[in-house]
Amino acid sequence: DVLLGYEQRLVKNTSLRGNRSEFITPSLPTASTAVGEERVFDALSQWSTQGVFSRLGYNYKEKYLVEFNARYDGSSFFRKGNQWGFFPSVSAGYNVSKEDFWAPLESAVTMFKVRGSWGQLGNHDASLANLYQEFMPSGTTTWLLNGSRPVIIGAPGLVSPNLTWETVTSTNIGFDAAFVGNRLEFTFDWFDRTTSDMIGPAEALPSLLGAAAPRENNATLQTRGWEAVVRWRGNIGEVGYSISANLSDNKTTVIKYNNPTNILSTFREGQVLGEIWGMETVGFFDSDAAAEAAADQSFFFPRWGAGDIQYRDLNGDGVIDYGENTTDNPGDRRVIGNSTPRYAFGTTLNLNWKGFNLLVLLQGVAQRDFMFPTSTNLFWGFRGNQWQNSVHQPHLDFWTPENPDAYFPKPYMTGQHVKNTRAQTRYLQDASYMRLKNLQLSYTLPPVILDKIGVRNASVFFSGENLVTFTNMFENFDPEALGGGWGPGKTYPLQRVLSVGLNVGL
């Protein structure tokens, strides 16, 4: 098989906004009242891509399979000389079970195929548009001159002349196998996805430069993982059944990044994405005297007392702080967890018997940590002021002399509440879960009854979604809905849906 192709895309973005009334108080002596001014703002931008692609495939008796692909892509995001990139790929498969020597094994291992692939693709996004071009920003002053605001022009910033495509290189190795007359099927894949020449931070330049340094292709990110799928189907008497399960995992590591000091506030070489840095919690101070005798925690707040959190002095210097906020000197922080979901799994069970059919879908994540920011009122309850306090029943389990084994520290209605809500081991959440995602039960009337009532087919069914969730997460949150534009949990919730119905075909 041979394929040749060409594609071109032109994207235009036009925005019109405003019709806004601004009230300007002129500085001229004759103007004694505000003047209303209607203004309309608009913007126009466009970018384009072109690409030529080809594919050559070879299949010999479903035994040997080879495919070659090539792309040559260009983008207006980059300067001439850097606009085009060549991205090849190749894949191959070998169906061993098609060989003659496999015949004696066919009754046990029906099919066995090994495969592999390697390929590259170019990547960029709209944030890179026009970074290679010098622009002189324009605007108007806030002062009036002869009854109008004069236009001003600013000096252009530095450009990124060498920007080009990011290259995503993917490698995949796997096999497919079927056993016992295809009743048991197994698939396994291992993959490596490396993004090289990734757009990273600018070089560190002296502040006296007076302009922002340009971005560069100077970072590398690598994701490695695997996925396994197993399926089994069969019969037990008149009961037919099938079950399938999948399990996958991946980890992303920063291979190269311009961060010579290894500061923790941005990416750094060797970082595993999703790392949660935090303090190690000793417990609550049981008295003011205990707080006075402990390591100095004034880095977070001057005063500490009974019911406040005690952090562990990990470096033994008698002071609890963040050190230089680098991997070499993180102070009293360490990696306490990782927010990346690990070991995602799913299971589907299907049973059928004499017109009855049952379908059950379970899904979940076996490992994930989550730390709520100090501003998350739905978790902490008390926010330190009158704004957005969200005190629910679980939040009432806070420290008092009569309740020393409480879950939460003593509450504050002042800003010092943040001293107890730092990222720490005590409040690190286990965000793993298993959910009964879907359950369907149906019954289809047999032909003998359908003939009597004069219909072609008829069935009744029950369906339920998001029925049960098993998790150790704090009860105010859904482990599948931890995002939110205004903070964790402040998003449209997943709904439990129950439905019954009747399907009739005349």
Coordinates of C-alpha atoms in Angstrom, one line a residue:
D1 CA 0.0 0.0 0.0
V2 CA 1.3 3.4 -0.9
L3 CA -0.2 6.8 0.2
L4 CA 0.9 10.3 -0.8
G5 CA -0.7 13.4 0.6
Y6 CA -0.5 17.1 1.1
E7 CA -2.3 19.3 3.6
Q8 CA -2.5 23.0 4.2
R9 CA -4.2 24.9 7.0
L10 CA -4.7 28.7 7.5
V11 CA -6.1 29.8 10.9
K12 CA -7.4 33.3 11.3
N13 CA -8.5 34.7 14.7
T14 CA -10.5 37.9 14.9
S15 CA -11.8 39.2 18.2
L16 CA -14.0 42.3 18.8
R17 CA -14.5 43.4 22.4
G18 CA -15.2 46.5 24.2
N19 CA -18.0 49.0 23.5
R20 CA -17.0 50.1 27.0
S21 CA -17.7 53.5 28.5
E22 CA -14.7 55.0 30.1
F23 CA -14.9 58.2 32.2
I24 CA -11.9 60.3 31.8
T25 CA -11.3 63.4 33.8
P26 CA -9.2 65.8 31.7
S27 CA -6.5 67.9 33.2
L28 CA -7.5 70.9 31.1
P29 CA -8.8 73.9 33.2
T30 CA -12.0 74.1 31.1
A31 CA -13.1 70.6 31.9
S32 CA -14.9 70.3 35.2
T33 CA -16.9 67.1 34.7
A34 CA -16.1 63.6 33.5
V35 CA -16.3 62.8 29.8
G36 CA -17.7 59.5 28.6
E37 CA -15.9 57.8 25.8
E38 CA -17.1 54.7 23.9
R39 CA -14.2 52.5 22.8
V40 CA -14.1 49.3 20.8
F41 CA -11.0 47.0 20.8
D42 CA -10.2 44.4 18.1
A43 CA -7.4 42.1 17.3
L44 CA -6.5 40.0 14.2
S45 CA -4.0 37.2 14.0
Q46 CA -3.3 34.3 11.6
W47 CA -1.0 31.4 11.3
S48 CA -0.6 28.6 8.8
T49 CA 0.9 25.1 8.4
Q50 CA 1.8 23.0 5.4
G51 CA 2.6 19.4 5.2
V52 CA 3.5 16.6 2.8
F53 CA 3.1 13.0 4.0
S54 CA 3.6 9.5 2.6
R55 CA 3.1 6.0 3.7
L56 CA 4.4 2.7 2.3
G57 CA 3.0 -0.6 3.7
Y58 CA 3.9 -4.2 3.0
N59 CA 1.8 -7.3 4.2
Y60 CA 3.0 -10.8 3.3
K61 CA 0.3 -13.4 4.1
E62 CA -0.6 -11.7 7.4
K63 CA 2.8 -13.0 8.6
Y64 CA 5.2 -10.1 8.0
L65 CA 3.9 -6.6 8.2
V66 CA 6.0 -3.5 7.7
E67 CA 5.0 0.2 7.3
F68 CA 7.0 3.3 6.7
N69 CA 5.7 6.8 7.2
A70 CA 7.2 10.2 6.6
R71 CA 6.0 13.8 7.1
Y72 CA 7.6 17.1 6.0
D73 CA 5.8 19.9 7.9
G74 CA 6.2 23.6 7.9
S75 CA 4.8 26.3 10.2
S76 CA 4.6 30.1 10.1
F77 CA 5.4 30.2 13.8
F78 CA 9.1 30.0 13.0
R79 CA 11.7 32.1 11.1
K80 CA 12.8 31.0 7.6
G81 CA 15.4 28.3 7.9
N82 CA 13.6 26.8 10.9
Q83 CA 10.1 26.5 9.5
W84 CA 10.3 22.9 8.2
G85 CA 10.9 19.6 9.9
F86 CA 11.2 16.0 8.6
F87 CA 9.5 13.4 10.8
P88 CA 9.8 9.7 9.8
S89 CA 8.4 6.6 11.4
V90 CA 8.5 2.8 10.9
S91 CA 6.5 -0.1 12.4
A92 CA 6.8 -3.8 12.0
G93 CA 5.0 -6.9 13.1
Y94 CA 5.7 -10.6 12.9
N95 CA 2.8 -13.1 13.3
V96 CA 4.8 -16.1 14.5
S97 CA 1.6 -18.3 14.7
K98 CA 1.4 -18.1 10.9
E99 CA 4.5 -20.1 10.5
D100 CA 4.2 -23.8 9.6
F101 CA 6.3 -24.9 12.7
W102 CA 3.6 -23.4 14.9
A103 CA 0.9 -25.9 13.9
P104 CA 1.6 -28.3 16.9
L105 CA 1.2 -25.4 19.3
E106 CA -2.0 -24.0 17.8
S107 CA -4.4 -25.9 20.1
A108 CA -2.9 -24.2 23.1
V109 CA -1.5 -20.9 21.7
T110 CA -3.9 -19.9 18.9
M111 CA -2.1 -16.7 18.0
F112 CA 1.1 -15.0 18.9
K113 CA 2.4 -11.8 17.3
V114 CA 5.2 -9.5 18.2
R115 CA 5.4 -5.9 17.0
G116 CA 7.3 -2.7 17.4
S117 CA 7.3 0.8 16.2
W118 CA 9.5 3.9 16.2
G119 CA 8.5 7.4 15.0
Q120 CA 8.8 11.1 15.3
L121 CA 6.2 13.9 15.0
G122 CA 6.6 17.7 15.2
N123 CA 4.8 19.7 17.9
H124 CA 4.1 23.4 18.6
D125 CA 1.3 25.5 20.0
A126 CA -0.2 28.9 19.5
S127 CA 1.8 30.5 22.3
L128 CA 4.9 30.4 20.0
A129 CA 3.3 32.6 17.3
N130 CA 5.4 35.5 16.2
L131 CA 8.1 35.1 18.9
Y132 CA 10.7 35.4 16.2
Q133 CA 9.5 38.8 15.1
E134 CA 10.2 42.2 16.6
F135 CA 7.1 44.1 17.6
M136 CA 6.9 47.7 18.8
P137 CA 4.0 47.8 21.3
S138 CA 1.6 50.7 20.9
G139 CA -1.0 52.3 23.2
T140 CA -2.3 55.5 24.6
T141 CA -1.5 57.6 27.6
T142 CA -3.8 58.3 30.5
W143 CA -3.3 62.0 30.0
L144 CA -5.1 64.3 27.6
L145 CA -3.3 66.5 25.1
N146 CA -5.3 69.0 23.1
G147 CA -8.5 67.1 24.0
S148 CA -7.3 63.6 23.1
R149 CA -4.9 60.9 24.4
P150 CA -1.8 60.7 22.3
V151 CA -0.6 57.3 20.9
I152 CA 2.7 56.1 22.3
I153 CA 5.1 53.5 20.8
G154 CA 7.4 51.3 22.9
A155 CA 10.8 49.7 22.2
P156 CA 10.7 46.2 20.8
G157 CA 11.7 43.3 23.0
L158 CA 14.2 40.5 22.3
V159 CA 13.1 37.8 19.9
S160 CA 13.7 34.1 19.7
P161 CA 15.3 33.7 16.2
N162 CA 16.2 30.0 16.6
L163 CA 12.9 28.6 17.7
T164 CA 11.8 25.5 15.7
W165 CA 9.7 22.4 16.1
E166 CA 9.6 20.3 19.2
T167 CA 10.3 16.7 18.3
V168 CA 8.2 13.9 19.9
T169 CA 9.9 10.5 19.5
S170 CA 7.8 7.5 20.4
T171 CA 9.0 3.9 20.7
N172 CA 6.6 1.0 21.3
I173 CA 7.2 -2.7 21.8
G174 CA 4.4 -5.2 22.4
F175 CA 2.9 -8.5 21.6
D176 CA -0.6 -10.0 21.2
A177 CA -1.5 -13.6 22.1
A178 CA -4.6 -15.8 22.1
F179 CA -4.9 -19.1 23.9
V180 CA -7.4 -22.0 24.0
G181 CA -9.2 -21.4 20.8
N182 CA -9.1 -17.6 21.3
R183 CA -11.1 -17.8 24.6
L184 CA -8.2 -16.1 26.4
E185 CA -6.5 -13.1 24.8
F186 CA -3.6 -11.1 26.2
T187 CA -2.0 -7.8 24.9
F188 CA 1.0 -6.0 26.3
D189 CA 2.7 -2.8 25.3
W190 CA 5.7 -0.9 26.6
F191 CA 6.3 2.6 25.4
D192 CA 8.7 5.5 25.6
R193 CA 7.7 9.0 24.5
T194 CA 10.4 11.6 24.6
T195 CA 9.9 15.3 23.7
S196 CA 13.2 16.8 22.7
D197 CA 14.0 20.4 21.7
M198 CA 11.1 21.3 23.9
I199 CA 10.4 25.0 24.4
G200 CA 12.0 25.8 27.7
P201 CA 12.9 28.8 29.8
A202 CA 15.2 31.6 28.6
E203 CA 18.8 31.9 29.7
A204 CA 19.5 33.7 33.0
L205 CA 20.7 37.2 32.0
P206 CA 21.5 40.2 34.1
S207 CA 18.5 42.3 35.1
L208 CA 20.2 45.4 33.8
L209 CA 19.4 44.0 30.3
G210 CA 16.1 45.8 30.6
A211 CA 14.1 43.2 28.6
A212 CA 12.8 39.7 28.9
A213 CA 15.1 37.0 27.5
P214 CA 13.8 35.0 24.6
R215 CA 12.7 31.4 24.9
E216 CA 14.6 28.5 23.4
N217 CA 14.5 24.9 22.4
N218 CA 16.4 23.7 25.4
A219 CA 14.4 21.1 27.3
T220 CA 13.7 17.3 27.2
L221 CA 10.8 15.4 28.8
Q222 CA 10.5 11.6 28.8
T223 CA 7.4 9.5 29.6
R224 CA 7.7 5.7 30.0
G225 CA 5.0 3.3 30.7
W226 CA 3.2 0.1 29.9
E227 CA -0.3 -1.3 29.4
A228 CA -1.7 -4.8 29.7
V229 CA -5.1 -6.1 28.6
V230 CA -6.5 -9.6 29.3
R231 CA -9.9 -11.0 28.1
W232 CA -11.6 -14.3 28.8
R233 CA -14.9 -15.6 27.5
G234 CA -16.7 -18.9 27.9
N235 CA -19.8 -20.7 29.1
I236 CA -21.0 -22.4 32.3
G237 CA -23.9 -24.5 31.2
E238 CA -26.4 -22.0 29.7
V239 CA -24.7 -19.0 31.2
G240 CA -22.4 -17.2 28.8
Y241 CA -19.9 -14.8 30.2
S242 CA -16.9 -12.6 29.3
I243 CA -14.5 -10.7 31.5
S244 CA -11.8 -8.2 30.5
A245 CA -9.4 -6.2 32.6
N246 CA -6.8 -3.6 31.8
L247 CA -4.0 -2.1 33.8
S248 CA -1.6 0.7 32.8
D249 CA 1.1 2.8 34.4
N250 CA 3.5 5.6 33.2
K251 CA 5.9 8.1 34.7
T252 CA 7.2 11.3 33.3
T253 CA 10.7 12.6 34.1
V254 CA 12.5 15.8 33.2
I255 CA 15.6 14.9 31.4
K256 CA 16.9 18.3 30.5
Y257 CA 15.9 21.8 31.7
N258 CA 17.6 25.1 32.2
N259 CA 17.6 25.3 36.0
P260 CA 21.3 25.4 37.1
T261 CA 20.4 26.0 40.8
N262 CA 17.8 23.2 40.9
I263 CA 15.3 25.6 42.4
L264 CA 12.0 23.8 43.4
S265 CA 9.6 26.4 42.0
T266 CA 10.1 25.2 38.4
F267 CA 11.1 22.1 36.5
R268 CA 14.6 20.7 37.1
E269 CA 16.6 17.8 35.7
G270 CA 15.7 14.5 37.3
Q271 CA 12.3 15.7 38.5
V272 CA 9.4 13.2 38.3
L273 CA 6.4 15.2 37.4
G274 CA 3.7 15.3 40.1
E275 CA 6.2 15.4 43.0
I276 CA 4.6 16.9 46.1
W277 CA 7.2 18.6 48.4
G278 CA 6.0 19.1 52.0
M279 CA 6.8 19.0 55.7
E280 CA 6.7 16.0 57.9
T281 CA 4.1 16.3 60.6
V282 CA 5.0 15.4 64.2
G283 CA 1.5 16.2 65.5
F284 CA -0.2 18.9 67.6
F285 CA 1.5 20.9 70.3
D286 CA -0.3 19.9 73.4
S287 CA 0.6 23.1 75.3
D288 CA 2.1 26.5 74.8
A289 CA 5.2 25.4 76.6
A290 CA 5.7 22.5 74.2
A291 CA 5.6 25.0 71.3
E292 CA 8.1 27.2 73.0
A293 CA 10.5 24.4 73.6
A294 CA 10.3 23.0 70.0
A295 CA 12.3 24.0 66.9
D296 CA 11.7 27.6 65.8
Q297 CA 8.8 27.7 63.3
S298 CA 8.6 31.5 63.1
F299 CA 9.4 31.2 59.4
F300 CA 5.6 30.6 58.9
F301 CA 4.2 32.8 61.8
P302 CA 5.7 34.4 64.9
R303 CA 3.4 32.8 67.5
W304 CA 2.7 29.1 68.0
G305 CA 0.8 27.4 70.8
A306 CA -1.4 24.5 71.9
G307 CA -3.4 23.0 69.0
D308 CA -1.0 24.2 66.3
I309 CA 0.8 21.8 64.0
Q310 CA 4.4 20.8 64.9
Y311 CA 6.6 20.2 61.9
R312 CA 9.6 17.9 62.1
D313 CA 13.1 19.4 62.0
L314 CA 14.5 17.2 59.2
N315 CA 17.9 18.8 58.8
G316 CA 18.4 19.2 62.6
D317 CA 19.3 22.9 62.6
G318 CA 16.7 23.9 65.1
V319 CA 14.8 26.0 62.6
I320 CA 11.8 25.0 60.4
D321 CA 12.0 26.6 57.0
Y322 CA 12.3 26.1 53.3
G323 CA 16.1 26.6 53.2
E324 CA 17.2 27.9 49.8
N325 CA 14.2 26.2 48.1
T326 CA 16.5 24.0 46.1
T327 CA 17.1 20.2 45.9
D328 CA 20.5 20.7 47.5
N329 CA 19.0 22.8 50.4
P330 CA 15.2 22.2 50.6
G331 CA 15.1 23.1 54.3
D332 CA 12.8 20.8 56.2
R333 CA 10.8 19.6 53.2
R334 CA 11.0 16.4 51.3
V335 CA 9.0 14.5 48.6
I336 CA 6.0 13.3 50.5
G337 CA 3.9 12.0 47.6
N338 CA 3.1 12.3 43.9
S339 CA -0.1 13.6 42.4
T340 CA 0.2 11.7 39.1
P341 CA -2.4 8.9 38.8
R342 CA -0.6 5.5 38.8
Y343 CA -1.9 2.0 37.9
A344 CA -5.1 3.0 36.2
F345 CA -7.3 -0.1 35.9
G346 CA -10.7 -1.1 34.5
T347 CA -12.8 -4.3 34.5
T348 CA -15.8 -5.3 32.4
L349 CA -18.0 -8.2 33.2
N350 CA -20.7 -9.5 30.9
L351 CA -23.2 -12.3 31.8
N352 CA -26.1 -13.6 29.7
W353 CA -28.7 -16.3 30.4
K354 CA -32.0 -17.0 28.7
G355 CA -32.6 -13.4 27.6
F356 CA -31.1 -11.8 30.7
N357 CA -28.0 -9.7 30.2
L358 CA -25.8 -8.1 32.9
L359 CA -23.0 -5.7 32.1
V360 CA -20.8 -4.3 34.9
L361 CA -18.0 -1.8 34.5
L362 CA -15.5 -1.0 37.3
Q363 CA -12.7 1.6 36.9
G364 CA -10.2 3.2 39.2
V365 CA -6.7 4.3 40.1
A366 CA -4.6 2.2 42.5
Q367 CA -2.1 5.0 43.5
R368 CA -2.4 8.7 43.7
D369 CA -1.5 11.4 46.3
F370 CA -3.1 14.8 46.6
M371 CA -2.4 17.8 48.7
F372 CA -5.0 20.5 49.0
P373 CA -3.7 24.1 48.8
T374 CA -4.0 26.2 51.9
S375 CA -6.8 28.2 50.3
T376 CA -9.1 25.2 49.7
N377 CA -12.0 26.1 51.9
L378 CA -13.9 22.9 51.1
F379 CA -11.1 20.9 52.7
W380 CA -9.9 23.2 55.5
G381 CA -13.3 24.6 56.4
F382 CA -12.0 27.6 58.2
R383 CA -10.2 30.1 55.9
G384 CA -8.9 32.5 58.5
N385 CA -11.5 35.3 57.7
Q386 CA -15.2 35.7 57.0
W387 CA -14.8 35.0 53.3
Q388 CA -15.6 31.6 52.0
N389 CA -15.5 29.7 55.3
S390 CA -17.1 26.4 54.4
V391 CA -17.6 24.7 57.7
H392 CA -19.2 21.3 57.3
Q393 CA -19.7 18.5 59.8
P394 CA -16.2 16.9 59.3
H395 CA -14.6 20.3 59.9
L396 CA -15.9 20.3 63.5
D397 CA -13.4 17.7 64.4
F398 CA -10.8 20.3 65.3
W399 CA -8.3 20.4 68.2
T400 CA -9.5 21.6 71.7
P401 CA -8.1 20.6 75.1
E402 CA -11.0 18.3 75.3
N403 CA -10.4 16.8 71.9
P404 CA -6.6 16.4 71.6
D405 CA -6.9 13.6 69.0
A406 CA -8.8 15.7 66.5
Y407 CA -8.2 15.6 62.7
F408 CA -7.8 19.3 62.1
P409 CA -5.8 21.9 64.1
K410 CA -7.5 24.6 66.1
P411 CA -9.3 27.0 63.8
Y412 CA -8.4 30.7 63.3
M413 CA -10.5 33.6 62.1
T414 CA -7.3 35.5 61.3
G415 CA -4.6 35.1 58.6
Q416 CA -2.4 32.9 60.8
H417 CA -4.5 29.9 60.0
V418 CA -2.1 29.3 57.0
K419 CA 0.7 28.3 59.3
N420 CA -1.1 25.0 60.0
T421 CA -2.1 24.3 56.4
R422 CA 1.2 23.9 54.7
A423 CA 1.8 20.9 52.5
Q424 CA 2.5 18.1 55.1
T425 CA 2.2 14.4 55.6
R426 CA -0.7 14.6 58.1
Y427 CA -3.1 16.0 55.5
L428 CA -1.7 14.3 52.4
Q429 CA -4.7 12.6 50.8
D430 CA -5.0 9.1 49.3
A431 CA -6.7 9.9 46.0
S432 CA -6.9 6.3 44.8
Y433 CA -10.3 4.9 44.2
M434 CA -12.5 2.2 42.6
R435 CA -15.8 3.1 41.2
L436 CA -18.8 1.1 39.9
K437 CA -19.0 3.2 36.8
N438 CA -21.8 1.5 35.0
L439 CA -24.3 -1.3 35.6
Q440 CA -26.8 -2.5 33.0
L441 CA -29.4 -5.2 33.4
S442 CA -31.8 -6.1 30.6
Y443 CA -34.2 -8.7 29.6
T444 CA -35.2 -9.5 26.0
L445 CA -38.5 -11.3 25.5
P446 CA -38.1 -14.7 23.7
P447 CA -39.5 -15.1 20.1
V448 CA -42.4 -17.3 21.3
I449 CA -43.8 -14.4 23.2
L450 CA -42.9 -11.8 20.6
D451 CA -44.9 -13.8 18.0
K452 CA -48.0 -13.8 20.2
I453 CA -47.9 -10.0 20.9
G454 CA -47.0 -9.2 17.3
V455 CA -43.8 -7.3 17.7
R456 CA -40.3 -7.8 16.2
N457 CA -38.3 -7.3 19.5
A458 CA -38.9 -6.0 23.0
S459 CA -36.7 -5.6 26.0
V460 CA -36.7 -3.9 29.3
F461 CA -33.6 -2.5 31.0
F462 CA -32.2 -0.8 34.0
S463 CA -29.0 1.3 33.8
G464 CA -27.0 3.0 36.6
E465 CA -23.9 5.3 36.3
N466 CA -21.5 6.2 39.1
L467 CA -23.3 4.0 41.6
V468 CA -20.7 3.3 44.2
T469 CA -17.2 4.7 44.9
F470 CA -14.6 3.2 47.2
T471 CA -12.0 5.7 48.3
N472 CA -10.2 7.1 51.4
M473 CA -10.5 10.6 50.0
F474 CA -11.8 13.4 52.3
E475 CA -15.6 13.1 52.0
N476 CA -16.2 16.5 50.5
F477 CA -14.4 15.5 47.3
D478 CA -14.8 13.2 44.4
P479 CA -11.4 11.7 43.4
E480 CA -12.4 12.0 39.7
A481 CA -13.3 15.7 40.1
L482 CA -10.5 17.4 42.0
G483 CA -10.1 20.3 39.6
G484 CA -12.1 23.5 39.4
G485 CA -11.5 27.0 38.1
W486 CA -12.0 28.5 41.6
G487 CA -10.1 25.8 43.5
P488 CA -10.2 22.0 44.1
G489 CA -13.7 20.6 44.2
K490 CA -15.3 23.7 42.7
T491 CA -16.5 22.1 39.5
Y492 CA -19.6 20.5 38.2
P493 CA -19.9 17.2 40.0
L494 CA -20.2 13.7 38.5
Q495 CA -23.8 12.7 38.8
R496 CA -25.3 9.4 39.8
V497 CA -27.8 8.5 37.1
L498 CA -30.5 5.8 37.4
S499 CA -32.7 5.0 34.4
V500 CA -35.2 2.3 33.4
G501 CA -36.7 1.9 29.9
L502 CA -38.5 -0.3 27.4
N503 CA -37.4 -0.9 23.8
V504 CA -39.9 -2.1 21.4
G505 CA -39.4 -2.8 17.6
L506 CA -42.6 -3.3 15.6

